[in-house]
Amino acid sequence: MDFAPSARTEELRGQLADFVRDRVDPAEAVYAEQVAASGDPHFHPPVMEDLKAEARARGLWNLFLPESEYGPGLTNLEYAPLCELMGRSPLSQEATNCSAPDTGNMEALVKFATPLQVEQFLRPLLDGETRSCFAMTEPWVASSDATNITSRITRDGDHYVVNAHKWWTSGAASSRCSFAILMGVSDPDADRHRRHSMVIVPFDTPGVSVVRSLPVFGHDAGGGHCETLFEDVRIPREYLLGEEGGGFAIAQARLGPGRIHHCMRAIGMAEKALRLTCERTQQRVAFGKPIADQGTIQAHIAESRIEIEQARLLTMKAAWLMDTVGAKGARFEIAAIKVVAARLATTVIDRAIQAFGAAGVSDDWPLASMYTHARTLHLVDGPDEVHLQQIARRELRGYESFRTT
Ligand SMILES: Cc1cc2nc3c(=O)[nH]c(=O)nc-3n(C[C@H](O)[C@H](O)[C@H](O)COP(=O)(O)OP(=O)(O)OC[C@H]3O[C@@H](n4cnc5c(N)ncnc54)[C@H](O)[C@@H]3O)c2cc1C
């Protein structure tokens, strides 16, 4: 394994760092002011369109897609350091058209869309003209087990009729959200892994409604995380994604690269928290010396550095495996980093909050917001326990003969 950055990665990382420093960081306050002035937490501020135009002009666009017809065509290993950088600067993700849930949807469309679906749904997303959402999770069933999903997708002549009650549909509150990729049961009698299909549901179809946006730790922003209803929604059969019964397989395929991206961004957040800790503890003096000179603080700083390096190496290995043997061959490493990166981010940010004192839990610094985001990473794209179970099952394989009952 060779994790040394390629010349192309080095060049793009330099360009991305310049863009973040010169354009994105100064735009953060403008973004907040424009959203506040609109009175709508889901408002799409004009400054974001300026940033997108600038990113595209600099060639910093669709960096996440390995297919070279859509962007620079980076491998997962090449994209890793760029994605990490974006983890330190949330606005840079949308500015470069590399933000979830669109990234996962674009990947699924690149893999499974028909030419009509490419023109109608993928192209506008690739061009940053629209946004989208992914509607799988449901309020009434344990959705960490995707085979539990109960929404119905029923064939009716040349149409499907969709009836679904979803929640945590991220991005659905945005006025720019133009469609959902939705998972539901199309054949209740089939094997549990062949029961579901995925369909594309344009948001302007009669019967689609956003019930509410669910605040996360009391905060509601961006495209929101919404409860959504799909009542007798009729869509043409051409909006089936992949094949009937292929919903579970698409869900798995969609989550592979997405999980890696979440982990890279989590490492970026942890790096930012550690940098802020070092700056702050050098500046502030308590009991006659800089806080950075206290042994416990130094131990925390060292632990954070060690854990970041460990998590990064494992993430690079998962990315390298994705590139060399594919998502299936990398599934245990992907499961492992999903757990490791969420833990890393919450632990390092928590230490940073402590080192900041009360300022750490205020909104004057980004730590509180970063912490709440990091905490959700233990749940999104499957809770930690499901990944641990997957790893344990592999580890236990071959030891069945030791059982006494
Ligand atoms: C901020 C945020 C954004 C999200 N965005 C989206 C989105 O865009 N689209 C979407 O469809 N969903 C989205 N989700 C939903 C997310 O994917 C689900 O919450 C997650 O898959 C878990 O499903 P659940 O909430 O139904 O928990 P449940 O399935 O009810 O599980 C509850 C708990 O049970 C335990 N558990 C479950 N399985 C096991 C096991 N095998 N072993 C041991 N313990 C277990 C775990 O502790 C788990 O947290 C989002 C969630 C959040 C918080």
Short mmCIF file of C-alpha atoms and ligand atoms in Angstrom, two decimals:
data_model
loop_
_atom_site.label_atom_id
_atom_site.label_comp_id
_atom_site.label_asym_id
_atom_site.label_seq_id
_atom_site.Cartn_x
_atom_site.Cartn_y
_atom_site.Cartn_z
CA MET A 1 0.00 0.00 0.00
CA ASP A 2 1.29 3.40 -0.95
CA PHE A 3 -0.66 6.31 0.48
CA ALA A 4 1.64 9.07 -0.75
CA PRO A 5 -0.47 11.76 -2.45
CA SER A 6 -0.23 11.81 -6.25
CA ALA A 7 1.03 14.95 -8.00
CA ARG A 8 -2.55 15.59 -9.09
CA THR A 9 -3.81 15.35 -5.52
CA GLU A 10 -1.10 17.71 -4.28
CA GLU A 11 -1.99 20.25 -6.95
CA LEU A 12 -5.73 20.05 -6.32
CA ARG A 13 -5.25 20.13 -2.56
CA GLY A 14 -3.25 23.34 -2.91
CA GLN A 15 -5.91 24.86 -5.16
CA LEU A 16 -8.71 23.80 -2.80
CA ALA A 17 -6.85 25.18 0.23
CA ASP A 18 -6.42 28.53 -1.57
CA PHE A 19 -10.10 28.59 -2.52
CA VAL A 20 -11.20 27.83 1.05
CA ARG A 21 -8.85 30.46 2.55
CA ASP A 22 -9.48 33.23 0.01
CA ARG A 23 -13.15 32.75 -0.83
CA VAL A 24 -15.02 30.29 1.38
CA ASP A 25 -13.82 31.33 4.85
CA PRO A 26 -14.57 35.04 4.24
CA ALA A 27 -18.01 34.08 2.84
CA GLU A 28 -19.10 32.29 6.04
CA ALA A 29 -20.27 35.48 7.76
CA VAL A 30 -22.02 36.69 4.58
CA TYR A 31 -23.78 33.32 4.28
CA ALA A 32 -25.01 33.53 7.90
CA GLU A 33 -26.20 37.15 7.41
CA GLN A 34 -28.09 36.34 4.20
CA VAL A 35 -29.84 33.35 5.79
CA ALA A 36 -30.73 35.38 8.91
CA ALA A 37 -32.06 38.27 6.81
CA SER A 38 -34.34 35.94 4.86
CA GLY A 39 -36.02 34.68 8.06
CA ASP A 40 -35.94 31.14 6.61
CA PRO A 41 -33.36 28.69 8.02
CA HIS A 42 -33.50 26.74 4.74
CA PHE A 43 -32.92 29.77 2.52
CA HIS A 44 -30.38 29.33 -0.28
CA PRO A 45 -28.22 32.48 -0.01
CA PRO A 46 -26.94 34.16 -3.20
CA VAL A 47 -23.36 34.03 -1.88
CA MET A 48 -23.40 30.25 -2.36
CA GLU A 49 -24.06 30.67 -6.09
CA ASP A 50 -21.05 33.04 -6.28
CA LEU A 51 -18.89 30.44 -4.54
CA LYS A 52 -20.10 27.68 -6.88
CA ALA A 53 -19.31 29.74 -9.97
CA GLU A 54 -15.84 30.46 -8.63
CA ALA A 55 -15.16 26.82 -7.68
CA ARG A 56 -16.25 25.64 -11.11
CA ALA A 57 -14.07 28.22 -12.84
CA ARG A 58 -11.10 26.94 -10.79
CA GLY A 59 -11.78 23.31 -11.80
CA LEU A 60 -12.83 22.40 -8.26
CA TRP A 61 -16.08 20.72 -9.20
CA ASN A 62 -17.55 17.21 -8.78
CA LEU A 63 -14.24 16.10 -7.27
CA PHE A 64 -15.86 13.07 -5.61
CA LEU A 65 -16.79 11.18 -8.79
CA PRO A 66 -14.18 8.66 -9.99
CA GLU A 67 -15.58 8.88 -13.56
CA SER A 68 -13.45 11.36 -15.52
CA GLU A 69 -16.29 12.53 -17.78
CA TYR A 70 -17.83 14.39 -14.81
CA GLY A 71 -14.79 15.95 -13.13
CA PRO A 72 -11.08 15.33 -12.57
CA GLY A 73 -11.82 11.60 -12.15
CA LEU A 74 -9.98 11.04 -8.88
CA THR A 75 -9.63 7.68 -7.17
CA ASN A 76 -10.97 7.40 -3.63
CA LEU A 77 -7.39 7.56 -2.35
CA GLU A 78 -6.75 10.75 -4.32
CA TYR A 79 -10.00 12.31 -3.19
CA ALA A 80 -9.41 11.50 0.51
CA PRO A 81 -7.17 14.51 1.39
CA LEU A 82 -9.48 16.87 -0.52
CA CYS A 83 -12.56 15.55 1.25
CA GLU A 84 -10.73 15.89 4.58
CA LEU A 85 -10.06 19.53 3.80
CA MET A 86 -13.75 20.03 3.07
CA GLY A 87 -14.57 18.56 6.49
CA ARG A 88 -12.91 21.65 8.01
CA SER A 89 -15.08 23.98 5.94
CA PRO A 90 -18.74 22.90 5.55
CA LEU A 91 -19.60 25.57 2.94
CA SER A 92 -16.82 24.29 0.67
CA GLN A 93 -18.74 21.03 0.21
CA GLU A 94 -21.74 22.60 -1.50
CA ALA A 95 -19.53 25.18 -3.24
CA THR A 96 -17.65 22.39 -5.03
CA ASN A 97 -20.79 20.29 -5.64
CA CYS A 98 -19.45 17.64 -3.27
CA SER A 99 -22.11 17.64 -0.56
CA ALA A 100 -24.35 14.88 0.75
CA PRO A 101 -26.98 13.70 -0.02
CA ASP A 102 -26.44 14.78 -3.64
CA THR A 103 -23.09 12.99 -3.88
CA GLY A 104 -24.64 9.62 -3.00
CA ASN A 105 -27.54 10.24 -5.37
CA MET A 106 -25.22 11.26 -8.21
CA GLU A 107 -23.15 8.12 -7.65
CA ALA A 108 -26.28 5.96 -7.75
CA LEU A 109 -27.50 7.71 -10.91
CA VAL A 110 -24.10 7.36 -12.61
CA LYS A 111 -24.26 3.61 -11.93
CA PHE A 112 -27.93 2.83 -12.53
CA ALA A 113 -29.70 5.65 -14.44
CA THR A 114 -31.18 5.21 -17.93
CA PRO A 115 -30.30 7.84 -20.58
CA LEU A 116 -33.64 9.58 -19.87
CA GLN A 117 -32.90 9.69 -16.12
CA VAL A 118 -29.40 11.00 -16.83
CA GLU A 119 -30.80 13.94 -18.83
CA GLN A 120 -33.71 14.67 -16.53
CA PHE A 121 -32.15 14.13 -13.09
CA LEU A 122 -28.40 13.55 -13.14
CA ARG A 123 -27.31 16.38 -15.47
CA PRO A 124 -28.91 19.22 -13.49
CA LEU A 125 -27.36 17.81 -10.28
CA LEU A 126 -23.92 17.53 -11.87
CA ASP A 127 -24.28 21.14 -12.99
CA GLY A 128 -25.30 22.27 -9.50
CA GLU A 129 -28.64 23.60 -10.82
CA THR A 130 -30.77 21.50 -8.47
CA ARG A 131 -30.52 19.50 -5.28
CA SER A 132 -31.99 16.15 -4.27
CA CYS A 133 -32.74 13.93 -1.29
CA PHE A 134 -32.69 10.27 -0.33
CA ALA A 135 -35.83 8.86 1.29
CA MET A 136 -35.26 5.53 2.96
CA THR A 137 -35.69 5.88 6.74
CA GLU A 138 -39.23 5.56 8.16
CA PRO A 139 -40.61 6.64 11.55
CA TRP A 140 -42.44 3.42 12.42
CA VAL A 141 -39.81 0.73 11.70
CA ALA A 142 -36.19 0.20 12.75
CA SER A 143 -34.63 1.51 9.58
CA SER A 144 -31.06 0.47 10.41
CA ASP A 145 -32.31 -2.81 8.90
CA ALA A 146 -33.15 -1.71 5.35
CA THR A 147 -35.24 -4.84 4.77
CA ASN A 148 -37.76 -3.44 7.31
CA ILE A 149 -38.77 -0.57 5.00
CA THR A 150 -42.56 -0.70 4.47
CA SER A 151 -43.37 2.08 1.95
CA ARG A 152 -45.19 0.77 -1.10
CA ILE A 153 -44.35 1.15 -4.78
CA THR A 154 -47.23 -0.41 -6.72
CA ARG A 155 -47.34 -0.97 -10.48
CA ASP A 156 -50.40 0.48 -12.22
CA GLY A 157 -50.22 0.23 -16.02
CA ASP A 158 -47.47 2.55 -17.22
CA HIS A 159 -47.10 4.08 -13.78
CA TYR A 160 -46.01 3.32 -10.26
CA VAL A 161 -48.07 4.57 -7.35
CA VAL A 162 -45.94 5.49 -4.33
CA ASN A 163 -47.27 5.58 -0.76
CA ALA A 164 -44.61 6.37 1.79
CA HIS A 165 -44.12 8.03 5.15
CA LYS A 166 -40.44 8.89 5.59
CA TRP A 167 -38.36 10.94 7.96
CA TRP A 168 -34.80 12.23 8.22
CA THR A 169 -35.03 12.97 4.51
CA SER A 170 -32.05 15.35 4.46
CA GLY A 171 -32.29 18.28 2.07
CA ALA A 172 -36.04 18.04 1.47
CA ALA A 173 -36.75 21.48 2.99
CA SER A 174 -34.65 23.24 0.38
CA SER A 175 -36.65 25.04 -2.32
CA ARG A 176 -34.02 23.73 -4.73
CA CYS A 177 -34.70 20.06 -3.91
CA SER A 178 -36.13 18.72 -7.16
CA PHE A 179 -36.46 14.98 -6.54
CA ALA A 180 -36.10 12.11 -4.09
CA ILE A 181 -34.61 8.72 -4.64
CA LEU A 182 -37.08 6.65 -2.62
CA MET A 183 -36.95 3.07 -1.38
CA GLY A 184 -40.13 1.02 -1.00
CA VAL A 185 -41.60 -2.46 -1.30
CA SER A 186 -42.51 -3.39 -4.87
CA ASP A 187 -43.01 -7.15 -4.34
CA PRO A 188 -44.01 -8.10 -0.76
CA ASP A 189 -43.81 -11.82 -1.59
CA ALA A 190 -40.23 -11.79 -2.79
CA ASP A 191 -37.16 -12.76 -0.75
CA ARG A 192 -36.46 -10.01 1.85
CA HIS A 193 -33.42 -8.74 -0.10
CA ARG A 194 -35.39 -8.62 -3.40
CA ARG A 195 -38.60 -7.08 -2.04
CA HIS A 196 -37.64 -3.44 -2.48
CA SER A 197 -37.10 -1.11 -5.41
CA MET A 198 -35.81 2.44 -5.77
CA VAL A 199 -37.72 5.06 -7.73
CA ILE A 200 -37.10 8.67 -8.59
CA VAL A 201 -39.91 10.94 -7.40
CA PRO A 202 -39.92 14.54 -8.70
CA PHE A 203 -40.81 16.83 -5.82
CA ASP A 204 -43.44 18.73 -7.80
CA THR A 205 -45.56 15.58 -8.29
CA PRO A 206 -49.01 15.86 -6.65
CA GLY A 207 -49.08 13.97 -3.32
CA VAL A 208 -45.52 14.86 -2.24
CA SER A 209 -45.36 16.97 0.92
CA VAL A 210 -42.85 18.00 3.55
CA VAL A 211 -44.53 17.70 6.97
CA ARG A 212 -41.77 19.38 9.00
CA SER A 213 -38.04 19.74 9.35
CA LEU A 214 -36.64 17.95 12.41
CA PRO A 215 -34.18 20.08 14.37
CA VAL A 216 -30.93 18.29 15.32
CA PHE A 217 -29.99 19.12 18.94
CA GLY A 218 -32.32 22.11 18.57
CA HIS A 219 -30.81 23.38 15.31
CA ASP A 220 -32.52 23.51 11.95
CA ALA A 221 -30.44 24.69 9.00
CA GLY A 222 -29.35 24.00 5.43
CA GLY A 223 -31.72 21.73 3.53
CA GLY A 224 -33.23 20.42 6.79
CA HIS A 225 -33.83 16.83 7.87
CA CYS A 226 -37.48 16.30 7.09
CA GLU A 227 -40.51 14.20 7.73
CA THR A 228 -41.98 13.63 4.26
CA LEU A 229 -45.21 12.16 2.93
CA PHE A 230 -45.84 10.56 -0.44
CA GLU A 231 -49.59 10.01 -0.84
CA ASP A 232 -50.80 8.17 -3.96
CA VAL A 233 -47.95 9.72 -5.92
CA ARG A 234 -48.08 8.62 -9.58
CA ILE A 235 -44.82 8.47 -11.46
CA PRO A 236 -44.07 7.00 -14.89
CA ARG A 237 -42.47 3.54 -14.95
CA GLU A 238 -39.41 5.14 -16.56
CA TYR A 239 -38.56 6.55 -13.12
CA LEU A 240 -37.65 3.11 -11.74
CA LEU A 241 -33.94 3.20 -10.82
CA GLY A 242 -32.16 -0.02 -11.77
CA GLU A 243 -34.36 -3.10 -11.78
CA GLU A 244 -37.47 -4.04 -9.82
CA GLY A 245 -36.34 -5.80 -6.65
CA GLY A 246 -32.91 -4.15 -6.83
CA GLY A 247 -33.58 -1.55 -4.11
CA PHE A 248 -31.58 -3.23 -1.36
CA ALA A 249 -28.56 -3.71 -3.64
CA ILE A 250 -28.69 -0.04 -4.75
CA ALA A 251 -28.91 1.07 -1.09
CA GLN A 252 -25.75 -0.90 -0.34
CA ALA A 253 -23.93 0.39 -3.44
CA ARG A 254 -24.98 3.97 -2.67
CA LEU A 255 -23.65 3.86 0.87
CA GLY A 256 -20.12 2.53 0.15
CA PRO A 257 -18.35 5.67 -1.09
CA GLY A 258 -20.69 7.90 0.95
CA ARG A 259 -19.48 6.31 4.18
CA ILE A 260 -15.86 6.87 3.22
CA HIS A 261 -16.64 10.53 2.48
CA HIS A 262 -18.32 10.98 5.88
CA CYS A 263 -15.19 9.55 7.53
CA MET A 264 -12.79 11.79 5.63
CA ARG A 265 -14.82 14.85 6.56
CA ALA A 266 -14.92 13.67 10.20
CA ILE A 267 -11.12 13.50 10.21
CA GLY A 268 -11.05 17.04 8.80
CA MET A 269 -13.31 18.21 11.63
CA ALA A 270 -11.06 16.52 14.20
CA GLU A 271 -7.99 18.23 12.69
CA LYS A 272 -9.73 21.59 12.95
CA ALA A 273 -10.72 20.94 16.59
CA LEU A 274 -7.14 20.01 17.47
CA ARG A 275 -5.73 23.09 15.73
CA LEU A 276 -8.16 25.33 17.62
CA THR A 277 -7.22 23.58 20.89
CA CYS A 278 -3.51 24.20 20.34
CA GLU A 279 -4.04 27.89 19.46
CA ARG A 280 -6.37 28.55 22.38
CA THR A 281 -4.37 26.75 25.07
CA GLN A 282 -1.17 28.53 24.06
CA GLN A 283 -2.93 31.91 24.37
CA ARG A 284 -4.73 31.53 27.71
CA VAL A 285 -2.96 31.49 31.04
CA ALA A 286 -4.26 29.72 34.16
CA PHE A 287 -2.50 29.20 37.48
CA GLY A 288 0.58 31.06 36.29
CA LYS A 289 1.26 29.31 32.96
CA PRO A 290 -0.29 28.77 29.54
CA ILE A 291 -3.02 26.12 29.66
CA ALA A 292 -0.97 24.27 27.01
CA ASP A 293 1.69 23.63 29.67
CA GLN A 294 -0.70 21.62 31.86
CA GLY A 295 0.10 17.90 31.74
CA THR A 296 -3.50 16.75 31.32
CA ILE A 297 -4.03 19.15 28.41
CA GLN A 298 -0.82 17.93 26.77
CA ALA A 299 -1.95 14.33 27.19
CA HIS A 300 -5.28 15.20 25.54
CA ILE A 301 -3.51 16.92 22.67
CA ALA A 302 -1.19 13.94 22.18
CA GLU A 303 -4.07 11.43 22.34
CA SER A 304 -5.98 13.45 19.75
CA ARG A 305 -3.00 13.54 17.41
CA ILE A 306 -2.43 9.77 17.75
CA GLU A 307 -6.11 8.97 17.18
CA ILE A 308 -6.33 11.23 14.12
CA GLU A 309 -3.29 9.55 12.55
CA GLN A 310 -4.71 6.09 13.27
CA ALA A 311 -8.12 6.95 11.83
CA ARG A 312 -6.59 8.54 8.74
CA LEU A 313 -4.45 5.50 8.00
CA LEU A 314 -7.40 3.13 8.30
CA THR A 315 -9.52 5.43 6.12
CA MET A 316 -6.77 5.55 3.49
CA LYS A 317 -6.61 1.77 3.56
CA ALA A 318 -10.38 1.55 3.03
CA ALA A 319 -10.14 4.05 0.15
CA TRP A 320 -7.24 2.11 -1.38
CA LEU A 321 -9.22 -1.14 -1.14
CA MET A 322 -12.25 0.55 -2.74
CA ASP A 323 -10.00 1.54 -5.64
CA THR A 324 -8.30 -1.83 -5.99
CA VAL A 325 -10.86 -4.51 -5.07
CA GLY A 326 -14.14 -2.53 -5.03
CA ALA A 327 -16.72 -1.69 -2.36
CA LYS A 328 -17.53 -5.34 -1.65
CA GLY A 329 -13.90 -6.24 -0.98
CA ALA A 330 -13.53 -3.13 1.20
CA ARG A 331 -16.75 -3.60 3.19
CA PHE A 332 -15.16 -4.54 6.52
CA GLU A 333 -12.69 -1.66 6.42
CA ILE A 334 -15.54 0.69 5.47
CA ALA A 335 -17.57 -0.62 8.44
CA ALA A 336 -14.52 -0.16 10.70
CA ILE A 337 -13.76 3.41 9.66
CA LYS A 338 -17.41 4.38 9.97
CA VAL A 339 -17.19 3.51 13.68
CA VAL A 340 -13.65 4.84 14.17
CA ALA A 341 -14.22 8.19 12.46
CA ALA A 342 -17.43 8.96 14.36
CA ARG A 343 -15.70 8.12 17.65
CA LEU A 344 -12.65 10.14 16.69
CA ALA A 345 -14.64 13.25 15.82
CA THR A 346 -16.81 13.20 18.96
CA THR A 347 -13.83 12.48 21.24
CA VAL A 348 -11.44 15.06 19.80
CA ILE A 349 -14.10 17.77 19.55
CA ASP A 350 -15.25 16.98 23.12
CA ARG A 351 -11.67 17.43 24.37
CA ALA A 352 -11.45 20.69 22.43
CA ILE A 353 -14.67 21.97 24.01
CA GLN A 354 -13.26 21.18 27.46
CA ALA A 355 -9.97 22.96 26.70
CA PHE A 356 -11.93 26.03 25.56
CA GLY A 357 -13.89 26.28 28.81
CA ALA A 358 -17.38 27.76 28.51
CA ALA A 359 -16.53 29.32 25.15
CA GLY A 360 -16.44 25.80 23.73
CA VAL A 361 -20.19 25.30 24.12
CA SER A 362 -21.09 28.74 22.71
CA ASP A 363 -21.84 29.63 19.12
CA ASP A 364 -18.88 32.05 19.04
CA TRP A 365 -16.73 29.10 18.07
CA PRO A 366 -17.57 26.26 15.68
CA LEU A 367 -16.95 23.49 18.23
CA ALA A 368 -20.51 23.10 19.53
CA SER A 369 -21.91 22.86 16.03
CA MET A 370 -19.14 20.46 15.00
CA TYR A 371 -19.85 18.29 18.04
CA THR A 372 -23.55 17.92 17.26
CA HIS A 373 -22.71 17.04 13.68
CA ALA A 374 -20.10 14.50 14.80
CA ARG A 375 -22.63 12.94 17.18
CA THR A 376 -25.04 12.28 14.32
CA LEU A 377 -22.30 10.36 12.50
CA HIS A 378 -22.82 7.51 15.00
CA LEU A 379 -26.28 7.11 13.40
CA VAL A 380 -26.28 8.27 9.79
CA ASP A 381 -25.66 5.64 7.12
CA GLY A 382 -26.35 2.96 9.73
CA PRO A 383 -25.69 3.06 13.49
CA ASP A 384 -22.31 2.00 14.92
CA GLU A 385 -23.72 -1.27 16.28
CA VAL A 386 -24.66 -2.54 12.81
CA HIS A 387 -21.09 -1.99 11.59
CA LEU A 388 -19.66 -3.62 14.71
CA GLN A 389 -21.94 -6.60 14.17
CA GLN A 390 -20.73 -6.95 10.58
CA ILE A 391 -17.08 -6.93 11.68
CA ALA A 392 -17.68 -9.33 14.60
CA ARG A 393 -19.46 -11.81 12.36
CA ARG A 394 -16.48 -11.95 10.04
CA GLU A 395 -14.11 -12.27 12.98
CA LEU A 396 -16.11 -15.13 14.47
CA ARG A 397 -16.34 -17.01 11.19
CA GLY A 398 -14.43 -20.28 11.40
CA TYR A 399 -14.82 -20.60 15.17
CA GLU A 400 -18.27 -22.23 15.04
CA SER A 401 -16.82 -25.62 15.97
CA PHE A 402 -15.93 -24.22 19.41
CA ARG A 403 -19.61 -23.89 20.26
CA THR A 404 -20.94 -26.23 22.93
CA THR A 405 -24.65 -25.61 22.19
C1 LIG B 1 -28.82 14.02 10.82
C2 LIG B 1 -29.37 12.79 10.17
C3 LIG B 1 -29.54 12.76 8.80
C4 LIG B 1 -30.08 11.63 8.16
N1 LIG B 1 -30.30 11.65 6.80
C5 LIG B 1 -30.98 10.64 6.22
C6 LIG B 1 -31.36 10.71 4.83
O1 LIG B 1 -31.04 11.67 4.12
N2 LIG B 1 -32.11 9.71 4.31
C7 LIG B 1 -32.49 8.62 5.05
O2 LIG B 1 -33.17 7.75 4.52
N3 LIG B 1 -32.13 8.52 6.38
C8 LIG B 1 -31.41 9.50 6.97
N4 LIG B 1 -31.06 9.43 8.31
C9 LIG B 1 -31.53 8.28 9.10
C10 LIG B 1 -30.45 7.30 9.50
O3 LIG B 1 -29.88 6.67 8.38
C11 LIG B 1 -31.12 6.32 10.48
O4 LIG B 1 -31.43 7.05 11.65
C12 LIG B 1 -30.25 5.14 10.81
O5 LIG B 1 -30.12 4.28 9.71
C13 LIG B 1 -30.84 4.33 11.98
O6 LIG B 1 -32.18 4.00 11.77
P1 LIG B 1 -33.26 4.33 12.90
O7 LIG B 1 -33.16 5.76 13.28
O8 LIG B 1 -34.59 3.83 12.43
O9 LIG B 1 -32.78 3.51 14.18
P2 LIG B 1 -33.25 2.03 14.59
O10 LIG B 1 -33.15 1.11 13.43
O11 LIG B 1 -34.55 2.15 15.29
O12 LIG B 1 -32.11 1.64 15.63
C14 LIG B 1 -32.06 2.23 16.93
C15 LIG B 1 -30.85 1.74 17.67
O13 LIG B 1 -30.91 0.33 17.83
C16 LIG B 1 -29.61 -0.19 17.95
N5 LIG B 1 -29.39 -1.24 16.94
C17 LIG B 1 -29.89 -1.32 15.68
N6 LIG B 1 -29.38 -2.41 15.04
C18 LIG B 1 -28.56 -3.02 15.91
C19 LIG B 1 -27.74 -4.18 15.86
N7 LIG B 1 -27.66 -4.94 14.74
N8 LIG B 1 -27.01 -4.51 16.96
C20 LIG B 1 -27.08 -3.77 18.09
N9 LIG B 1 -27.83 -2.65 18.20
C21 LIG B 1 -28.56 -2.28 17.13
C22 LIG B 1 -28.64 0.98 17.71
O14 LIG B 1 -28.24 1.52 18.94
C23 LIG B 1 -29.52 1.96 16.97
O15 LIG B 1 -29.06 3.30 17.07
C24 LIG B 1 -30.48 10.51 8.96
C25 LIG B 1 -30.29 10.53 10.35
C26 LIG B 1 -29.75 11.65 10.96
C27 LIG B 1 -29.59 11.66 12.46
#
